[in-house]
Amino acid sequence: MRELDPERLFERYRATGDPAALAALFDRTAPQLLKVARMLVRDRSLADDLLQATFVTAIEKASWFDGSRRVEPWLVGILAKHAANARRKQNRFLDADRLSHGTTVEPHTDAERREFAAEVERALMGLPAIYRDVLEPRL
């Protein structure tokens, strides 16, 4: 059974490029890694993508792996970095109020708008509350 040991499987893949060893490593570690991914991102589809990205990174960075260590924590570390990047991307959004719409307001036009709004506000404050309550939502 030591042949199914994740460290031996990954070492065999690193040494020979044996896809069967990598496939066996995947079969052996993927269920647990997927559980970790689902805890980190809560989205099943994204968790599946993170698992795939983890193994792609492991393939790309196989030469960086320290063979004196266990492979599963290394894979979890890769997975955690991918999850953090995914969360960071999800938290990015465009603030529509901060986007330039390609048109600039002339200073005098902006001043007119503010003066007009102030006049409307003053006029509303001069009305009895019963009328003001009806007009304020409309204006």
Coordinates of C-alpha atoms in Angstrom, one line a residue:
M1 CA 0.0 0.0 0.0
R2 CA 3.0 2.4 0.3
E3 CA 2.8 2.7 -3.4
L4 CA -0.4 4.7 -3.0
D5 CA 1.4 7.0 -0.5
P6 CA 0.8 10.6 -1.9
E7 CA 4.5 11.4 -1.4
R8 CA 5.7 8.4 -3.4
L9 CA 3.1 9.1 -6.1
F10 CA 4.2 12.7 -6.4
E11 CA 7.8 11.8 -6.3
R12 CA 7.3 9.3 -9.1
Y13 CA 5.5 11.9 -11.1
R14 CA 8.3 14.4 -10.6
A15 CA 11.0 11.9 -11.5
T16 CA 9.4 10.3 -14.5
G17 CA 6.5 12.5 -15.6
D18 CA 4.2 9.4 -15.1
P19 CA 0.6 10.6 -15.7
A20 CA -0.7 7.5 -13.9
A21 CA 1.1 8.5 -10.7
L22 CA -0.3 12.0 -11.0
A23 CA -3.8 10.5 -11.6
A24 CA -3.4 8.3 -8.6
L25 CA -2.3 11.2 -6.5
F26 CA -5.3 13.2 -7.7
D27 CA -7.7 10.3 -6.8
R28 CA -6.1 9.9 -3.4
T29 CA -6.1 13.6 -2.4
A30 CA -8.9 15.3 -4.4
P31 CA -11.8 14.4 -2.1
Q32 CA -10.2 16.0 0.9
L33 CA -8.9 19.0 -1.0
L34 CA -12.4 19.6 -2.4
K35 CA -13.8 19.6 1.1
V36 CA -11.3 22.2 2.1
A37 CA -12.0 24.2 -1.1
R38 CA -15.8 24.2 -0.3
M39 CA -15.1 25.4 3.2
L40 CA -13.0 28.3 1.9
V41 CA -15.3 29.5 -0.9
R42 CA -18.8 28.0 -0.3
D43 CA -19.5 27.9 -4.0
R44 CA -19.4 24.3 -5.4
S45 CA -18.4 25.3 -8.9
L46 CA -15.7 27.7 -7.7
A47 CA -14.4 24.9 -5.4
D48 CA -14.1 22.6 -8.3
D49 CA -12.2 25.2 -10.3
L50 CA -9.9 25.8 -7.3
L51 CA -9.2 22.0 -7.1
Q52 CA -8.3 22.0 -10.8
A53 CA -6.1 25.1 -10.4
T54 CA -4.3 23.5 -7.5
F55 CA -3.2 20.5 -9.5
V56 CA -2.3 22.7 -12.5
T57 CA 0.0 24.7 -10.2
A58 CA 1.4 21.5 -8.6
I59 CA 2.3 20.3 -12.1
E60 CA 3.8 23.6 -13.0
K61 CA 5.7 24.0 -9.7
A62 CA 6.6 20.3 -9.2
S63 CA 10.3 21.1 -9.2
W64 CA 9.8 23.5 -6.3
F65 CA 8.4 20.8 -4.0
D66 CA 10.6 19.8 -1.1
G67 CA 10.6 16.0 -1.2
S68 CA 11.4 15.8 2.5
R69 CA 7.9 17.2 3.3
R70 CA 4.4 15.8 2.9
V71 CA 2.7 16.6 -0.3
E72 CA -0.8 17.1 1.1
P73 CA -0.1 20.2 3.1
W74 CA 1.8 21.7 0.1
L75 CA -1.3 21.1 -2.0
V76 CA -3.6 22.7 0.7
G77 CA -1.3 25.7 0.7
I78 CA -1.6 26.1 -3.1
L79 CA -5.4 25.7 -2.8
A80 CA -5.6 28.3 0.0
K81 CA -3.6 30.8 -2.2
H82 CA -6.0 30.2 -5.1
A83 CA -9.0 30.6 -2.8
A84 CA -7.6 33.9 -1.4
N85 CA -7.1 35.2 -5.0
A86 CA -10.6 34.1 -6.0
R87 CA -12.1 35.9 -3.0
R88 CA -10.1 39.0 -3.7
K89 CA -11.4 39.0 -7.3
Q90 CA -15.0 38.5 -6.1
N91 CA -14.7 41.5 -3.8
R92 CA -13.6 43.8 -6.6
F93 CA -16.5 45.8 -8.0
L94 CA -16.9 49.0 -10.0
D95 CA -18.4 51.9 -8.1
A96 CA -20.7 53.4 -10.7
D97 CA -20.7 56.7 -8.8
R98 CA -17.0 57.0 -9.2
L99 CA -16.9 56.2 -12.9
S100 CA -16.5 59.0 -15.4
H101 CA -19.4 59.0 -17.9
G102 CA -17.3 60.8 -20.4
T103 CA -19.1 64.1 -19.9
T104 CA -18.0 66.8 -17.6
V105 CA -20.3 69.3 -15.9
E106 CA -19.4 72.9 -16.4
P107 CA -18.9 74.7 -13.1
H108 CA -21.6 77.3 -13.7
T109 CA -24.1 74.5 -14.6
D110 CA -23.2 72.7 -11.3
A111 CA -23.6 75.9 -9.4
E112 CA -27.1 76.5 -11.0
R113 CA -28.2 73.0 -10.0
R114 CA -27.1 73.5 -6.4
E115 CA -28.8 76.9 -6.2
F116 CA -32.0 75.5 -7.6
A117 CA -32.0 72.5 -5.2
A118 CA -31.4 74.9 -2.3
E119 CA -34.4 77.1 -3.4
V120 CA -36.6 74.1 -3.7
E121 CA -35.6 73.0 -0.2
R122 CA -36.3 76.5 1.2
A123 CA -39.7 76.5 -0.5
L124 CA -40.6 73.1 0.8
M125 CA -39.6 74.1 4.4
G126 CA -42.1 77.0 4.1
L127 CA -45.0 74.7 3.4
P128 CA -47.2 73.2 6.1
A129 CA -46.0 69.6 7.0
I130 CA -49.1 68.0 5.4
Y131 CA -48.1 69.4 2.0
R132 CA -44.4 69.0 2.5
D133 CA -44.8 65.2 3.2
V134 CA -46.6 64.8 -0.1
L135 CA -44.2 66.9 -2.2
E136 CA -40.8 65.9 -0.8
P137 CA -40.8 62.3 -2.3
R138 CA -41.7 63.7 -5.7
L139 CA -39.1 66.4 -5.7

